[in-house]
Amino acid sequence: MLKSENNEQNELHKKACLVRNKNATNSVYFRGLIEFSNICQNNCYYCGIRKSNTKVKRYELTVDQILMCVDSCYRNRITSIVLQSGERTDKEFTDFIFKIINEIKTKFPDIFITLSVGELPREIYEELFRLGVQRYLLRIETSDEQHYYKLHPDTMSFKNRLRCLNDLKEIGYQVGTGVMINSPFQKIENLADDILFFRDIDIDMCGMGPFIPHSETRFANYNYNREQSLNLGLNMISALRITMPDINIAATTALETISNCGRKLGLMAGANVIMPQFSPFSTRKEYFLYNDKPVGTEDDTDLINSLKQVCKESGMIPGFEDPGSSLHFQRRRHGKIH
Ligand code: SAH
């Protein structure tokens, strides 16, 4: 499936959409993405905001700025948000997240919150769950331990990342993970194994995107083939959809970066989630993970119209106001849908 091209690829994508529409949904779920800080203690070799990149202007939004972003999602009938940042484990940071969650839950009690702030101790994950965070995204980046250490320094720990995914699941979160596609040193077999990994740990959500070089990293001159990355990215979505019919799969920003209709193609390959950016314009360009990362449109009406258009063109229905819980999660937890 991953290698399919031309007609065979079209058939694969069509099949994945049929599987999605039958087992999950033909609505597109939206997640307002709020990238609230680019301060990071890690040094992932591929990432533009890694700690040792001194050219990055670091920022952290205030609680009030974050609330304004949430308000903007809410006004646009997007009732599910993703709070994402660089990784930190210090108390100042975890206390800050507790505060953010408390404030959001007080002012917007019916908003669904996904956190994507990296590896934390189990006790912190438990406290965040108690405060009302329902979902957590933590990409494994690659499910092959040896490959992992070609992309990360050995001060980072593959086993700890697995521990986190396991803890999150046990605590009761809807758990999402994902990988970078066509990353340096990756073989196609790794991607096939990644899909089996997702199946075996029984994820509820997935965000995968093509690797894109960043000019201030060791992979700056990595010779990547845009077309190949796009096709692999789309085929990964289809193959995962066929393997796990009722999970939520995102058509990611990285996909949109390598093709100007990447999101639409992602939906047409079997994805069902789009994560439009809702961070303030002043900081968007500082959350620069890879070259050419788009900053989006400034006007809410334009944004909403373009989301509607993408849904229409891919034959799907926009799921405004829909919390868009993973059906897989609901079946896993309750044995039924409600
Ligand atoms: N620190 C958070 C998320 C921040 S980065 C966490 O670890 O959960 C969000 C995602 O951007 C990463 O998981 C990674 O998969 C992706 N990313 C980083 N650099 C990238 C690059 N050069 N190309 C493509 N994706 C990249």
CSV table of C-alpha atoms and ligand atoms in Angstrom, one decimal:
chain,number,residue,atom,x,y,z
A,1,MET,CA,0.0,0.0,0.0
A,2,LEU,CA,2.7,2.4,0.9
A,3,LYS,CA,4.4,2.1,-2.4
A,4,SER,CA,1.3,2.4,-4.5
A,5,GLU,CA,1.2,5.0,-7.4
A,6,ASN,CA,-1.2,6.3,-10.0
A,7,ASN,CA,-4.4,4.3,-10.5
A,8,GLU,CA,-3.5,1.9,-7.8
A,9,GLN,CA,-3.0,4.8,-5.4
A,10,ASN,CA,-6.3,6.3,-6.4
A,11,GLU,CA,-8.0,3.1,-5.6
A,12,LEU,CA,-6.3,2.8,-2.2
A,13,HIS,CA,-7.4,6.3,-1.2
A,14,LYS,CA,-10.9,5.7,-2.3
A,15,LYS,CA,-11.0,2.5,-0.3
A,16,ALA,CA,-9.7,4.3,2.8
A,17,CYS,CA,-12.5,6.9,2.5
A,18,LEU,CA,-15.1,4.2,2.2
A,19,VAL,CA,-13.7,2.5,5.3
A,20,ARG,CA,-13.7,5.9,7.1
A,21,ASN,CA,-17.3,6.8,6.1
A,22,LYS,CA,-18.6,3.4,7.1
A,23,ASN,CA,-16.7,3.0,10.4
A,24,ALA,CA,-16.1,6.5,11.6
A,25,THR,CA,-17.5,9.6,10.0
A,26,ASN,CA,-17.8,11.7,6.9
A,27,SER,CA,-17.6,14.9,9.1
A,28,VAL,CA,-14.3,16.8,9.4
A,29,TYR,CA,-13.5,17.5,13.0
A,30,PHE,CA,-11.7,20.8,13.6
A,31,ARG,CA,-9.1,21.4,16.3
A,32,GLY,CA,-8.1,25.0,17.0
A,33,LEU,CA,-4.3,24.8,17.3
A,34,ILE,CA,-2.7,27.1,19.9
A,35,GLU,CA,1.1,27.0,19.8
A,36,PHE,CA,1.6,28.7,23.2
A,37,SER,CA,5.3,28.5,23.7
A,38,ASN,CA,8.4,27.6,21.6
A,39,ILE,CA,10.7,27.2,24.6
A,40,CYS,CA,12.1,23.7,24.6
A,41,GLN,CA,14.6,21.7,26.7
A,42,ASN,CA,15.1,19.0,24.0
A,43,ASN,CA,17.4,18.8,21.1
A,44,CYS,CA,15.7,16.8,18.4
A,45,TYR,CA,18.1,17.0,15.5
A,46,TYR,CA,15.4,17.8,12.9
A,47,CYS,CA,13.4,20.4,14.8
A,48,GLY,CA,13.7,24.2,14.3
A,49,ILE,CA,12.7,25.1,17.9
A,50,ARG,CA,15.2,22.7,19.6
A,51,LYS,CA,17.0,24.1,22.5
A,52,SER,CA,20.4,24.7,20.9
A,53,ASN,CA,19.0,26.7,18.0
A,54,THR,CA,20.1,30.2,19.3
A,55,LYS,CA,18.5,32.0,16.3
A,56,VAL,CA,15.0,31.3,17.6
A,57,LYS,CA,13.2,34.2,19.3
A,58,ARG,CA,11.6,32.4,22.3
A,59,TYR,CA,8.1,33.3,23.5
A,60,GLU,CA,5.5,32.1,25.9
A,61,LEU,CA,1.9,33.4,25.6
A,62,THR,CA,0.3,34.8,28.7
A,63,VAL,CA,-2.9,33.2,30.1
A,64,ASP,CA,-4.9,36.1,28.8
A,65,GLN,CA,-3.5,35.7,25.3
A,66,ILE,CA,-4.3,32.0,25.4
A,67,LEU,CA,-7.9,32.8,26.5
A,68,MET,CA,-8.2,35.2,23.6
A,69,CYS,CA,-7.2,32.4,21.2
A,70,VAL,CA,-9.7,30.0,22.8
A,71,ASP,CA,-12.4,32.7,22.5
A,72,SER,CA,-11.6,33.1,18.9
A,73,CYS,CA,-12.0,29.3,18.3
A,74,TYR,CA,-15.3,29.4,20.2
A,75,ARG,CA,-16.7,32.3,18.2
A,76,ASN,CA,-15.9,30.4,15.1
A,77,ARG,CA,-17.8,27.3,16.4
A,78,ILE,CA,-14.6,25.3,16.9
A,79,THR,CA,-15.1,23.7,20.3
A,80,SER,CA,-12.1,21.5,20.5
A,81,ILE,CA,-8.6,22.9,20.9
A,82,VAL,CA,-5.0,21.7,20.9
A,83,LEU,CA,-2.5,23.4,23.2
A,84,GLN,CA,1.0,22.7,21.9
A,85,SER,CA,4.4,23.8,23.0
A,86,GLY,CA,8.1,22.9,23.2
A,87,GLU,CA,8.9,20.5,26.0
A,88,ARG,CA,9.7,21.4,29.6
A,89,THR,CA,9.4,19.4,32.8
A,90,ASP,CA,10.2,22.2,35.4
A,91,LYS,CA,7.6,23.1,38.0
A,92,GLU,CA,7.2,26.6,36.7
A,93,PHE,CA,6.0,25.2,33.4
A,94,THR,CA,3.7,22.5,34.8
A,95,ASP,CA,2.2,25.0,37.2
A,96,PHE,CA,1.6,27.3,34.2
A,97,ILE,CA,-0.2,24.5,32.4
A,98,PHE,CA,-2.4,23.8,35.4
A,99,LYS,CA,-3.3,27.5,35.5
A,100,ILE,CA,-4.1,27.6,31.8
A,101,ILE,CA,-6.3,24.5,32.0
A,102,ASN,CA,-8.2,25.9,35.1
A,103,GLU,CA,-8.8,29.2,33.4
A,104,ILE,CA,-10.0,27.6,30.2
A,105,LYS,CA,-12.3,25.2,32.0
A,106,THR,CA,-13.8,28.0,34.1
A,107,LYS,CA,-14.5,30.4,31.2
A,108,PHE,CA,-15.3,27.7,28.5
A,109,PRO,CA,-16.6,24.7,30.3
A,110,ASP,CA,-17.7,22.9,27.2
A,111,ILE,CA,-14.4,23.2,25.3
A,112,PHE,CA,-12.5,19.9,24.7
A,113,ILE,CA,-8.8,20.2,25.4
A,114,THR,CA,-6.0,18.2,23.8
A,115,LEU,CA,-2.5,18.8,25.2
A,116,SER,CA,0.7,18.3,23.3
A,117,VAL,CA,3.4,19.4,25.6
A,118,GLY,CA,5.7,16.4,25.6
A,119,GLU,CA,7.0,13.9,28.2
A,120,LEU,CA,5.9,14.5,31.8
A,121,PRO,CA,5.8,12.4,35.0
A,122,ARG,CA,2.7,10.2,35.5
A,123,GLU,CA,1.6,12.3,38.4
A,124,ILE,CA,1.4,15.4,36.3
A,125,TYR,CA,-0.6,13.6,33.6
A,126,GLU,CA,-3.0,12.4,36.3
A,127,GLU,CA,-3.4,15.9,37.7
A,128,LEU,CA,-4.1,17.3,34.2
A,129,PHE,CA,-6.7,14.6,33.6
A,130,ARG,CA,-8.3,15.5,36.9
A,131,LEU,CA,-8.5,19.1,35.8
A,132,GLY,CA,-10.4,18.1,32.7
A,133,VAL,CA,-7.9,17.5,29.9
A,134,GLN,CA,-9.4,14.7,27.8
A,135,ARG,CA,-6.9,14.1,25.1
A,136,TYR,CA,-3.1,14.0,24.7
A,137,LEU,CA,-0.9,14.0,21.6
A,138,LEU,CA,2.7,12.7,21.9
A,139,ARG,CA,4.4,11.6,18.7
A,140,ILE,CA,6.8,8.7,19.0
A,141,GLU,CA,8.4,10.1,15.8
A,142,THR,CA,9.5,6.6,14.8
A,143,SER,CA,8.7,3.3,16.4
A,144,ASP,CA,12.1,1.9,15.7
A,145,GLU,CA,14.4,2.5,18.7
A,146,GLN,CA,17.6,2.5,16.6
A,147,HIS,CA,16.1,4.9,14.2
A,148,TYR,CA,14.9,7.1,17.1
A,149,TYR,CA,18.5,7.6,18.2
A,150,LYS,CA,19.5,8.7,14.7
A,151,LEU,CA,17.0,11.6,15.1
A,152,HIS,CA,17.5,12.4,18.8
A,153,PRO,CA,20.5,12.7,21.1
A,154,ASP,CA,21.0,10.0,23.7
A,155,THR,CA,20.0,12.4,26.4
A,156,MET,CA,16.5,11.7,25.3
A,157,SER,CA,14.8,8.4,25.9
A,158,PHE,CA,12.7,6.3,23.6
A,159,LYS,CA,11.7,4.2,26.5
A,160,ASN,CA,10.4,7.2,28.5
A,161,ARG,CA,8.3,8.2,25.5
A,162,LEU,CA,6.8,4.8,25.4
A,163,ARG,CA,6.2,5.0,29.2
A,164,CYS,CA,4.4,8.3,28.7
A,165,LEU,CA,2.1,6.8,26.0
A,166,ASN,CA,1.3,3.9,28.3
A,167,ASP,CA,0.6,6.1,31.3
A,168,LEU,CA,-1.6,8.4,29.3
A,169,LYS,CA,-3.7,5.4,28.2
A,170,GLU,CA,-4.0,3.9,31.6
A,171,ILE,CA,-5.1,7.2,33.1
A,172,GLY,CA,-8.0,7.4,30.6
A,173,TYR,CA,-7.0,9.9,28.0
A,174,GLN,CA,-7.8,9.7,24.3
A,175,VAL,CA,-4.3,9.1,23.2
A,176,GLY,CA,-2.7,10.2,20.0
A,177,THR,CA,0.7,9.6,18.5
A,178,GLY,CA,2.4,9.8,15.2
A,179,VAL,CA,5.6,9.7,13.2
A,180,MET,CA,7.5,11.9,10.7
A,181,ILE,CA,7.3,10.5,7.2
A,182,ASN,CA,10.3,10.2,4.9
A,183,SER,CA,12.6,11.3,7.7
A,184,PRO,CA,16.4,10.9,7.5
A,185,PHE,CA,17.6,7.2,7.8
A,186,GLN,CA,14.0,5.9,7.5
A,187,LYS,CA,13.2,2.9,5.4
A,188,ILE,CA,9.8,2.0,4.0
A,189,GLU,CA,9.8,-1.0,6.4
A,190,ASN,CA,10.0,1.4,9.3
A,191,LEU,CA,6.7,3.0,8.2
A,192,ALA,CA,5.0,-0.3,7.8
A,193,ASP,CA,6.2,-1.1,11.4
A,194,ASP,CA,4.9,2.2,12.6
A,195,ILE,CA,1.4,1.3,11.5
A,196,LEU,CA,1.7,-2.0,13.3
A,197,PHE,CA,3.0,-0.1,16.4
A,198,PHE,CA,-0.1,2.2,16.3
A,199,ARG,CA,-2.3,-0.9,16.1
A,200,ASP,CA,-0.5,-2.8,18.9
A,201,ILE,CA,-0.6,0.1,21.4
A,202,ASP,CA,-4.2,0.7,20.2
A,203,ILE,CA,-4.1,4.5,19.7
A,204,ASP,CA,-7.2,6.7,19.4
A,205,MET,CA,-5.8,9.5,17.3
A,206,CYS,CA,-2.9,10.0,14.9
A,207,GLY,CA,-1.0,12.9,13.5
A,208,MET,CA,1.6,12.1,10.9
A,209,GLY,CA,3.3,14.5,8.5
A,210,PRO,CA,6.2,14.5,6.1
A,211,PHE,CA,9.6,15.4,7.4
A,212,ILE,CA,10.6,18.8,6.0
A,213,PRO,CA,14.2,20.1,6.5
A,214,HIS,CA,14.8,23.2,8.6
A,215,SER,CA,17.8,25.4,7.6
A,216,GLU,CA,19.3,25.7,11.1
A,217,THR,CA,19.5,21.9,11.7
A,218,ARG,CA,22.0,19.2,10.7
A,219,PHE,CA,19.5,18.0,8.1
A,220,ALA,CA,19.4,21.4,6.4
A,221,ASN,CA,20.7,20.1,3.1
A,222,TYR,CA,19.0,16.7,3.3
A,223,ASN,CA,17.9,15.9,-0.2
A,224,TYR,CA,14.2,15.3,0.2
A,225,ASN,CA,11.8,14.6,-2.6
A,226,ARG,CA,8.6,16.6,-2.2
A,227,GLU,CA,6.5,14.4,-4.5
A,228,GLN,CA,7.7,11.2,-2.9
A,229,SER,CA,7.1,12.6,0.7
A,230,LEU,CA,3.6,13.7,-0.3
A,231,ASN,CA,2.7,10.3,-1.8
A,232,LEU,CA,4.1,8.4,1.2
A,233,GLY,CA,2.3,10.8,3.6
A,234,LEU,CA,-1.0,10.2,1.8
A,235,ASN,CA,-0.5,6.4,1.5
A,236,MET,CA,0.4,6.2,5.2
A,237,ILE,CA,-3.0,7.9,6.0
A,238,SER,CA,-4.9,5.3,3.8
A,239,ALA,CA,-3.0,2.3,5.1
A,240,LEU,CA,-3.6,3.4,8.7
A,241,ARG,CA,-7.3,4.1,8.1
A,242,ILE,CA,-7.7,0.6,6.6
A,243,THR,CA,-5.8,-0.9,9.6
A,244,MET,CA,-7.6,1.2,12.3
A,245,PRO,CA,-11.0,2.2,10.7
A,246,ASP,CA,-12.5,4.2,13.6
A,247,ILE,CA,-9.6,6.4,14.9
A,248,ASN,CA,-9.2,10.1,14.3
A,249,ILE,CA,-6.5,10.9,11.7
A,250,ALA,CA,-5.3,14.4,11.0
A,251,ALA,CA,-4.4,15.9,7.7
A,252,THR,CA,-1.4,17.8,9.1
A,253,THR,CA,0.1,21.2,8.6
A,254,ALA,CA,3.3,19.5,7.3
A,255,LEU,CA,1.2,17.9,4.5
A,256,GLU,CA,-0.3,21.3,3.7
A,257,THR,CA,3.3,22.7,3.6
A,258,ILE,CA,4.5,20.4,0.9
A,259,SER,CA,1.4,20.7,-1.3
A,260,ASN,CA,-0.9,23.7,-1.5
A,261,CYS,CA,-3.9,21.3,-1.3
A,262,GLY,CA,-2.3,18.9,1.2
A,263,ARG,CA,-5.2,19.0,3.6
A,264,LYS,CA,-7.7,18.2,1.0
A,265,LEU,CA,-5.6,15.4,-0.3
A,266,GLY,CA,-5.2,14.1,3.2
A,267,LEU,CA,-9.0,14.0,3.7
A,268,MET,CA,-9.3,12.3,0.4
A,269,ALA,CA,-6.8,9.7,1.5
A,270,GLY,CA,-8.9,8.9,4.6
A,271,ALA,CA,-8.1,11.6,7.2
A,272,ASN,CA,-10.9,13.2,9.2
A,273,VAL,CA,-9.3,16.0,11.3
A,274,ILE,CA,-7.9,19.4,10.4
A,275,MET,CA,-6.1,21.6,12.9
A,276,PRO,CA,-6.4,25.3,11.8
A,277,GLN,CA,-4.0,27.6,13.6
A,278,PHE,CA,-5.4,30.0,16.2
A,279,SER,CA,-2.2,31.3,17.8
A,280,PRO,CA,-1.8,35.1,17.7
A,281,PHE,CA,-0.3,36.4,14.5
A,282,SER,CA,2.6,38.0,16.3
A,283,THR,CA,4.1,34.7,17.4
A,284,ARG,CA,3.2,32.3,14.6
A,285,LYS,CA,6.4,32.8,12.7
A,286,GLU,CA,8.4,31.9,15.8
A,287,TYR,CA,6.9,28.4,16.0
A,288,PHE,CA,9.1,27.6,13.1
A,289,LEU,CA,9.5,23.8,13.2
A,290,TYR,CA,10.6,23.4,9.5
A,291,ASN,CA,11.2,25.5,6.4
A,292,ASP,CA,8.1,27.2,4.8
A,293,LYS,CA,5.8,26.4,7.6
A,294,PRO,CA,2.7,28.4,6.8
A,295,VAL,CA,1.3,31.1,9.1
A,296,GLY,CA,-2.3,31.0,7.7
A,297,THR,CA,-4.8,33.7,7.1
A,298,GLU,CA,-5.4,36.7,9.4
A,299,ASP,CA,-9.1,36.9,8.8
A,300,ASP,CA,-11.5,34.5,10.6
A,301,THR,CA,-14.1,34.7,7.9
A,302,ASP,CA,-11.5,33.7,5.3
A,303,LEU,CA,-10.3,30.9,7.5
A,304,ILE,CA,-13.8,29.4,8.0
A,305,ASN,CA,-14.6,29.7,4.4
A,306,SER,CA,-11.5,28.0,3.4
A,307,LEU,CA,-12.2,25.2,5.9
A,308,LYS,CA,-15.7,24.8,4.5
A,309,GLN,CA,-14.3,24.7,0.9
A,310,VAL,CA,-11.8,22.0,1.8
A,311,CYS,CA,-14.5,19.9,3.2
A,312,LYS,CA,-16.7,20.4,0.2
A,313,GLU,CA,-14.0,19.6,-2.3
A,314,SER,CA,-13.1,16.4,-0.5
A,315,GLY,CA,-16.8,15.3,-0.3
A,316,MET,CA,-17.1,15.7,3.5
A,317,ILE,CA,-19.2,17.7,5.9
A,318,PRO,CA,-17.7,20.4,8.2
A,319,GLY,CA,-18.1,19.4,11.8
A,320,PHE,CA,-18.5,22.8,13.4
A,321,GLU,CA,-19.4,22.5,17.1
A,322,ASP,CA,-18.7,18.8,17.0
A,323,PRO,CA,-16.3,17.8,19.9
A,324,GLY,CA,-15.2,15.0,17.5
A,325,SER,CA,-14.2,12.4,20.0
A,326,SER,CA,-12.5,9.4,18.6
A,327,LEU,CA,-15.1,6.7,18.0
A,328,HIS,CA,-12.3,4.2,18.7
A,329,PHE,CA,-11.9,5.6,22.1
A,330,GLN,CA,-15.6,5.5,22.8
A,331,ARG,CA,-15.8,1.9,21.8
A,332,ARG,CA,-12.7,1.0,23.7
A,333,ARG,CA,-13.9,2.7,27.0
A,334,HIS,CA,-17.5,2.1,27.0
A,335,GLY,CA,-18.1,-0.6,24.5
A,336,LYS,CA,-20.7,1.6,22.9
A,337,ILE,CA,-21.1,5.0,21.2
A,338,HIS,CA,-22.8,7.9,22.8
B,1,SAH,N1,7.1,19.2,21.9
B,1,SAH,C1,5.8,18.6,21.6
B,1,SAH,C2,5.3,19.0,20.2
B,1,SAH,C3,6.0,20.1,19.5
B,1,SAH,S1,6.6,19.8,17.9
B,1,SAH,C4,5.8,17.2,21.7
B,1,SAH,O1,6.9,16.5,21.6
B,1,SAH,O2,4.8,16.5,21.8
B,1,SAH,C5,5.3,19.0,17.0
B,1,SAH,C6,5.7,18.1,16.0
B,1,SAH,O3,6.4,18.7,14.9
B,1,SAH,C7,6.8,17.0,16.4
B,1,SAH,O4,6.2,16.0,17.1
B,1,SAH,C8,7.4,16.6,15.1
B,1,SAH,O5,6.9,15.4,14.7
B,1,SAH,C9,7.1,17.7,14.2
B,1,SAH,N2,8.3,18.3,13.6
B,1,SAH,C10,9.3,18.9,14.2
B,1,SAH,N3,10.3,19.2,13.3
B,1,SAH,C11,9.9,18.8,12.1
B,1,SAH,C12,10.4,18.8,10.7
B,1,SAH,N4,11.6,19.3,10.5
B,1,SAH,N5,9.6,18.3,9.7
B,1,SAH,C13,8.4,17.8,10.0
B,1,SAH,N6,7.9,17.7,11.2
B,1,SAH,C14,8.6,18.2,12.2
